[in-house]
Tab-separated table of C-alpha atoms in Angstrom:
chain	number	residue	atom	x	y	z
D	1	MET	CA	-31.870	0.310	-11.901
D	2	ARG	CA	-28.406	-0.915	-10.887
D	3	ALA	CA	-27.529	2.550	-9.562
D	4	ARG	CA	-30.724	2.613	-7.530
D	5	VAL	CA	-30.017	-0.807	-6.047
D	6	ILE	CA	-26.496	0.288	-5.066
D	7	ALA	CA	-27.792	3.507	-3.506
D	8	VAL	CA	-30.460	1.645	-1.538
D	9	GLY	CA	-27.881	-0.881	-0.360
D	10	TYR	CA	-25.642	1.843	1.055
D	11	LEU	CA	-28.632	3.556	2.641
D	12	ILE	CA	-29.615	0.328	4.373
D	13	GLY	CA	-26.048	-0.227	5.476
D	14	TRP	CA	-25.649	3.154	7.160
D	15	GLY	CA	-29.218	3.215	8.434
D	16	LEU	CA	-29.602	-0.279	9.865
D	17	ILE	CA	-26.291	-2.119	10.282
D	18	ARG	CA	-25.156	-0.029	13.235
D	19	TRP	CA	-28.227	-1.115	15.178
D	20	LEU	CA	-27.619	-4.850	14.705
D	21	PRO	CA	-25.861	-6.648	17.557
D	22	GLU	CA	-22.202	-6.782	16.590
D	23	ARG	CA	-22.096	-10.579	16.626
D	24	TRP	CA	-24.985	-10.770	14.156
D	25	GLY	CA	-23.536	-8.096	11.910
D	26	ARG	CA	-20.140	-9.747	11.680
D	27	ARG	CA	-21.715	-13.116	10.909
D	28	LEU	CA	-23.881	-11.579	8.180
D	29	PHE	CA	-20.943	-9.932	6.432
D	30	THR	CA	-18.829	-13.085	6.764
D	31	TRP	CA	-21.642	-15.011	5.070
D	32	ILE	CA	-21.776	-12.428	2.264
D	33	ALA	CA	-17.993	-12.643	1.837
D	34	ASP	CA	-18.077	-16.433	1.566
D	35	ALA	CA	-20.935	-16.308	-0.942
D	36	VAL	CA	-19.043	-13.844	-3.153
D	37	TRP	CA	-15.826	-15.870	-2.823
D	38	ARG	CA	-17.506	-19.105	-3.893
D	39	ARG	CA	-18.765	-17.462	-7.098
D	40	GLU	CA	-15.160	-16.734	-8.146
D	41	GLY	CA	-16.177	-13.579	-9.998
D	42	ARG	CA	-13.835	-11.080	-11.610
D	43	GLY	CA	-12.969	-9.292	-8.361
D	44	VAL	CA	-12.082	-12.534	-6.566
D	45	ARG	CA	-9.944	-13.715	-9.489
D	46	ARG	CA	-8.119	-10.385	-9.545
D	47	LEU	CA	-7.570	-10.575	-5.781
D	48	GLU	CA	-6.046	-14.033	-6.157
D	49	ALA	CA	-3.783	-12.854	-8.994
D	50	ASN	CA	-2.527	-10.000	-6.801
D	51	LEU	CA	-2.075	-12.244	-3.767
D	52	ARG	CA	-0.061	-14.717	-5.840
D	53	ARG	CA	2.493	-11.915	-6.347
D	54	VAL	CA	2.607	-11.376	-2.580
D	55	VAL	CA	3.047	-15.002	-1.490
D	56	GLY	CA	5.090	-16.178	-4.487
D	57	PRO	CA	4.915	-19.509	-6.304
D	58	GLY	CA	5.382	-21.700	-3.227
D	59	PRO	CA	1.831	-21.990	-1.834
D	60	SER	CA	-0.510	-24.387	-3.640
D	61	GLU	CA	-3.660	-23.308	-5.444
D	62	ALA	CA	-5.671	-24.618	-2.485
D	63	ASP	CA	-3.615	-22.438	-0.134
D	64	LEU	CA	-4.132	-19.444	-2.407
D	65	ARG	CA	-7.888	-20.059	-2.471
D	66	ALA	CA	-7.932	-20.210	1.324
D	67	LEU	CA	-6.002	-16.946	1.476
D	68	SER	CA	-8.400	-15.247	-0.947
D	69	ARG	CA	-11.315	-16.414	1.201
D	70	SER	CA	-9.714	-14.741	4.207
D	71	GLY	CA	-9.131	-11.712	1.982
D	72	MET	CA	-12.790	-11.454	1.034
D	73	ARG	CA	-13.803	-11.788	4.673
D	74	SER	CA	-11.377	-8.987	5.513
D	75	TYR	CA	-12.762	-6.833	2.691
D	76	LEU	CA	-16.366	-7.309	3.834
D	77	ARG	CA	-15.266	-6.633	7.394
D	78	TYR	CA	-14.085	-3.229	6.189
D	79	TRP	CA	-17.546	-2.481	4.783
D	80	TYR	CA	-19.283	-3.713	7.913
D	81	GLU	CA	-17.100	-1.529	10.108
D	82	ILE	CA	-17.538	1.668	8.138
D	83	PHE	CA	-21.309	1.272	8.459
D	84	ARG	CA	-20.816	1.030	12.240
D	85	LEU	CA	-17.988	3.540	12.587
D	86	PRO	CA	-20.189	6.585	13.299
D	87	SER	CA	-21.530	4.813	16.395
D	88	ILE	CA	-18.065	3.919	17.774
D	89	GLY	CA	-16.718	6.633	20.043
D	90	PRO	CA	-13.097	7.892	20.139
D	91	ARG	CA	-12.390	6.096	23.408
D	92	ARG	CA	-13.419	2.712	22.023
D	93	LEU	CA	-11.444	3.354	18.846
D	94	ALA	CA	-8.346	4.139	20.908
D	95	GLU	CA	-8.781	1.038	23.084
D	96	ARG	CA	-9.003	-1.250	20.051
D	97	THR	CA	-6.138	0.336	18.090
D	98	GLU	CA	-2.645	-1.163	18.218
D	99	ILE	CA	-0.323	1.634	17.095
D	100	HIS	CA	3.355	1.362	16.199
D	101	GLY	CA	5.498	4.408	15.500
D	102	ALA	CA	2.981	6.996	16.734
D	103	ASP	CA	5.811	9.203	18.018
D	104	THR	CA	7.098	9.562	14.447
D	105	LEU	CA	3.743	10.908	13.289
D	106	PHE	CA	3.179	13.197	16.253
D	107	ALA	CA	6.701	14.636	16.100
D	108	ALA	CA	6.312	15.447	12.413
D	109	LEU	CA	2.941	17.119	12.985
D	110	GLU	CA	4.159	19.114	15.959
D	111	SER	CA	7.160	20.360	13.955
D	112	GLY	CA	4.782	22.341	11.734
D	113	ARG	CA	6.182	20.908	8.489
D	114	GLY	CA	3.022	19.160	7.429
D	115	VAL	CA	2.667	15.414	6.874
D	116	VAL	CA	1.708	13.321	3.851
D	117	ALA	CA	0.539	9.958	5.193
D	118	ALA	CA	0.488	7.400	2.363
D	119	LEU	CA	-1.605	4.279	2.912
D	120	PRO	CA	-2.367	1.075	0.993
D	121	HIS	CA	-5.879	-0.344	0.570
D	122	SER	CA	-5.398	-2.489	3.670
D	123	GLY	CA	-7.285	-2.983	6.904
D	124	ASN	CA	-9.628	-0.093	7.653
D	125	TRP	CA	-8.267	3.253	6.452
D	126	ASP	CA	-11.399	5.094	7.569
D	127	GLN	CA	-10.845	3.814	11.102
D	128	ALA	CA	-7.257	5.055	10.933
D	129	GLY	CA	-8.536	8.482	9.920
D	130	ALA	CA	-11.076	8.495	12.734
D	131	TRP	CA	-8.343	7.484	15.183
D	132	ILE	CA	-6.073	10.413	14.324
D	133	VAL	CA	-9.008	12.845	14.317
D	134	GLY	CA	-9.870	11.530	17.771
D	135	ARG	CA	-6.382	12.582	18.875
D	136	GLY	CA	-7.240	16.174	18.016
D	137	TYR	CA	-5.718	16.448	14.533
D	138	ARG	CA	-7.629	17.433	11.420
D	139	LEU	CA	-6.867	15.610	8.200
D	140	THR	CA	-7.556	16.214	4.529
D	141	THR	CA	-8.034	13.405	2.045
D	142	VAL	CA	-9.039	12.831	-1.562
D	143	ALA	CA	-11.867	10.522	-2.598
D	144	GLU	CA	-12.520	8.872	-5.932
D	145	ARG	CA	-15.922	9.919	-7.256
D	146	LEU	CA	-18.287	6.962	-6.983
D	147	ARG	CA	-21.456	6.175	-8.903
D	148	PRO	CA	-24.240	6.858	-8.352
D	149	GLU	CA	-23.578	10.404	-7.186
D	150	SER	CA	-25.743	9.897	-4.096
D	151	VAL	CA	-23.313	7.223	-2.854
D	152	PHE	CA	-20.330	9.547	-3.307
D	153	GLU	CA	-22.151	12.326	-1.446
D	154	ARG	CA	-22.993	9.909	1.366
D	155	PHE	CA	-19.346	8.882	1.669
D	156	VAL	CA	-18.286	12.520	1.806
D	157	ALA	CA	-20.878	13.206	4.501
D	158	PHE	CA	-19.756	10.106	6.436
D	159	ARG	CA	-16.104	11.107	6.444
D	160	THR	CA	-16.896	14.765	7.101
D	161	ALA	CA	-18.931	13.728	10.152
D	162	LEU	CA	-15.850	11.903	11.426
D	163	GLY	CA	-13.905	15.177	11.217
D	164	MET	CA	-12.166	14.757	7.863
D	165	GLU	CA	-11.957	17.232	5.001
D	166	VAL	CA	-12.766	15.351	1.783
D	167	LEU	CA	-11.849	16.583	-1.699
D	168	ALA	CA	-13.133	14.977	-4.905
D	169	LEU	CA	-10.439	13.542	-7.164
D	170	ARG	CA	-12.436	14.531	-10.250
D	171	GLY	CA	-15.618	16.408	-11.069
D	172	GLY	CA	-14.831	19.466	-8.949
D	173	PRO	CA	-12.068	21.980	-8.245
D	174	PRO	CA	-8.582	20.452	-8.615
D	175	PRO	CA	-7.562	19.069	-5.223
D	176	LEU	CA	-3.807	19.742	-5.609
D	177	PRO	CA	-3.846	23.480	-4.689
D	178	VAL	CA	-5.880	22.768	-1.560
D	179	LEU	CA	-3.571	19.937	-0.511
D	180	VAL	CA	-0.537	22.167	-0.991
D	181	ASP	CA	-2.152	24.896	1.132
D	182	ARG	CA	-2.999	22.450	3.926
D	183	LEU	CA	0.528	21.057	4.025
D	184	LYS	CA	2.205	24.463	3.960
D	185	ALA	CA	0.038	25.342	6.958
D	186	GLY	CA	1.412	22.301	8.815
D	187	GLY	CA	-1.606	20.047	8.214
D	188	LEU	CA	-2.049	16.323	7.679
D	189	VAL	CA	-2.931	14.888	4.273
D	190	CYS	CA	-3.833	11.185	4.033
D	191	LEU	CA	-3.775	9.499	0.609
D	192	LEU	CA	-4.374	5.941	-0.558
D	193	ALA	CA	-1.273	5.331	-2.618
D	194	ASP	CA	-0.914	1.718	-3.791
D	195	ARG	CA	-2.925	1.993	-7.036
D	196	ASP	CA	-2.612	4.586	-9.779
D	197	LEU	CA	-5.996	5.992	-10.855
D	198	SER	CA	-4.562	8.129	-13.646
D	199	SER	CA	-1.992	7.960	-16.413
D	200	SER	CA	0.440	10.176	-14.503
D	201	GLY	CA	1.753	7.634	-11.997
D	202	VAL	CA	5.245	6.215	-11.853
D	203	GLU	CA	6.410	2.666	-12.391
D	204	VAL	CA	7.932	0.928	-9.400
D	205	THR	CA	8.877	-2.608	-8.478
D	206	LEU	CA	6.289	-4.184	-6.187
D	207	PHE	CA	6.796	-7.775	-5.059
D	208	GLY	CA	9.332	-8.238	-7.824
D	209	GLU	CA	7.129	-6.970	-10.655
D	210	PRO	CA	6.578	-3.599	-12.346
D	211	ALA	CA	3.521	-1.807	-10.961
D	212	ARG	CA	2.027	1.662	-11.277
D	213	MET	CA	1.700	3.825	-8.165
D	214	PRO	CA	0.521	7.431	-7.907
D	215	ALA	CA	3.114	10.186	-7.914
D	216	GLY	CA	0.959	12.428	-5.715
D	217	PRO	CA	2.375	11.684	-2.237
D	218	ALA	CA	6.002	12.202	-3.282
D	219	THR	CA	5.108	15.235	-5.413
D	220	LEU	CA	3.351	16.919	-2.497
D	221	ALA	CA	6.268	16.238	-0.153
D	222	LEU	CA	8.708	17.718	-2.663
D	223	ARG	CA	6.639	20.837	-3.330
D	224	THR	CA	5.837	21.642	0.280
D	225	GLY	CA	8.662	20.216	2.372
D	226	ALA	CA	6.170	17.992	4.206
D	227	ALA	CA	7.256	14.682	5.732
D	228	LEU	CA	6.261	11.647	3.646
D	229	LEU	CA	5.297	8.831	6.020
D	230	PRO	CA	4.239	5.366	4.814
D	231	VAL	CA	1.477	3.824	6.932
D	232	GLY	CA	0.623	0.130	7.244
D	233	LEU	CA	-2.856	-1.073	8.241
D	234	TRP	CA	-4.275	-4.443	9.260
D	235	PHE	CA	-6.971	-6.068	11.404
D	236	THR	CA	-6.343	-7.511	14.884
D	237	GLY	CA	-9.187	-9.605	16.297
D	238	LYS	CA	-11.940	-7.027	16.791
D	239	GLY	CA	-9.443	-4.173	16.558
D	240	TRP	CA	-6.963	-2.561	14.192
D	241	GLY	CA	-3.226	-2.324	13.683
D	242	ILE	CA	-1.460	0.811	12.442
D	243	ARG	CA	2.251	1.116	11.712
D	244	ILE	CA	3.847	4.510	11.041
D	245	HIS	CA	7.112	4.052	9.156
D	246	ASP	CA	10.060	6.398	9.308
D	247	GLU	CA	10.021	9.387	6.980
D	248	ILE	CA	11.023	8.811	3.365
D	249	GLU	CA	13.909	11.194	2.804
D	250	VAL	CA	14.251	13.332	-0.323
D	251	PRO	CA	17.207	12.150	-2.463
D	252	ASP	CA	20.156	14.555	-2.573
D	253	GLU	CA	20.627	14.227	-6.326
D	254	GLY	CA	18.502	14.225	-9.466
D	255	ASP	CA	15.663	16.341	-10.808
D	256	ASP	CA	12.136	16.308	-9.448
D	257	ARG	CA	11.067	13.443	-11.687
D	258	HIS	CA	13.979	11.286	-10.512
D	259	ARG	CA	13.302	12.161	-6.866
D	260	THR	CA	9.590	11.444	-7.208
D	261	THR	CA	10.306	8.011	-8.670
D	262	ALA	CA	12.867	7.176	-5.979
D	263	MET	CA	10.540	8.256	-3.156
D	264	THR	CA	7.609	6.328	-4.621
D	265	GLN	CA	9.808	3.225	-4.883
D	266	ALA	CA	10.709	3.632	-1.202
D	267	LEU	CA	7.000	3.885	-0.482
D	268	ALA	CA	6.408	0.633	-2.387
D	269	ARG	CA	9.047	-1.122	-0.273
D	270	ALA	CA	7.352	0.017	2.930
D	271	PHE	CA	3.997	-1.219	1.641
D	272	GLU	CA	5.542	-4.573	0.738
D	273	SER	CA	6.640	-5.266	4.301
D	274	ASP	CA	3.202	-4.661	5.810
D	275	ILE	CA	1.232	-6.363	3.038
D	276	ALA	CA	3.503	-9.427	3.202
D	277	ALA	CA	2.942	-9.609	6.968
D	278	HIS	CA	-0.864	-9.336	6.572
D	279	PRO	CA	-1.696	-10.397	2.990
D	280	GLN	CA	-5.313	-11.247	3.772
D	281	ASP	CA	-5.932	-7.599	4.701
D	282	TRP	CA	-4.779	-6.141	1.354
D	283	HIS	CA	-8.074	-5.313	-0.349
D	284	MET	CA	-6.749	-5.094	-3.887
D	285	LEU	CA	-9.501	-6.383	-6.155
D	286	GLN	CA	-8.315	-4.229	-9.074
D	287	ARG	CA	-5.354	-4.236	-11.457
D	288	VAL	CA	-2.210	-2.773	-9.966
D	289	PHE	CA	0.641	-4.617	-11.718
D	290	SER	CA	1.744	-3.331	-15.114
D	291	ALA	CA	1.375	-6.744	-16.766
D	292	ASP	CA	-2.347	-6.723	-15.947
D	293	LEU	CA	-3.158	-3.222	-17.192
D	294	ASP	CA	-5.190	-2.555	-20.303
D	295	PRO	CA	-2.638	-2.167	-23.143
D	296	ARG	CA	-3.925	1.297	-24.076
D	297	ARG	CA	-3.681	2.503	-20.497
D	298	ALA	CA	-0.249	0.945	-20.147
D	299	ARG	CA	0.953	2.890	-23.201
D	300	ARG	CA	-0.437	6.142	-21.765
D	301	ALA	CA	1.191	5.414	-18.415
D	302	ALA	CA	4.556	4.827	-20.092
D	303	ARG	CA	4.660	8.339	-21.528
D	304	PRO	CA	6.963	10.826	-19.772
D	305	ASP	CA	5.411	12.199	-16.592
D	306	ARG	CA	5.179	16.003	-16.759
D	307	SER	CA	3.146	16.436	-13.564
D	308	THR	CA	6.123	16.799	-11.223
D	309	GLY	CA	8.015	19.608	-12.946
């Protein structure tokens, strides 16, 4: 029954929300965000725990609660916008996008090396994908398999319609060989990279604490020679901000495991700067810091990583 309710909810979202006047739609999703925030459920409590790491001990609990309210509004804004995204044309997307460092991205793509764009769960990453597709580039990404299956299939269809190639993280052919092929052909691969979904990530320092981040972006850059570019995302009024950071260079010394860890740590530092500037737009309602992980998963994650050999 729960799966059916979720599936119907997504169907309504994609089928009806785009036809609502924008003012009404934004008000509706703000109301939903405030209702969820007031309940202080598990996701809201986790968001506040993560945001406390970002802002430090200085702000009061009242300030933190206000920030988490803004965070929930930002998170629901993401959902509202993806339901409307198919009806927003490339020109309107371009007009509403504030881009910093675009030349870095375009130069890397035009060089033919391939690009791994690593993004946090901030702002609207689907909008960022639609923006780059609107500039004439094709991108490949990996999606976590959602339940029920009909919702996952709808997300794949949604992103495919925007011009993206979507590979399933699990439950299908391994995505790594395809990603390697795309990068060696000079393509663009976009990966959400601020939360490890496996036991093969690497431990980094994020906002002064140990955290697990996926090794995939750095591993792909090492194996293919592609440029690894951190990307920051945030909301601006009714538009979006995108920041393309400088390329993360491959260390001159050390084996692949050492290089992967060093590059992922550099990625974490880039994420820190953008998240700290726009903490309300970091949609991290899950565990990301090592101290919060399930003990059994933490033990698995601490084992030597053999995926980057």
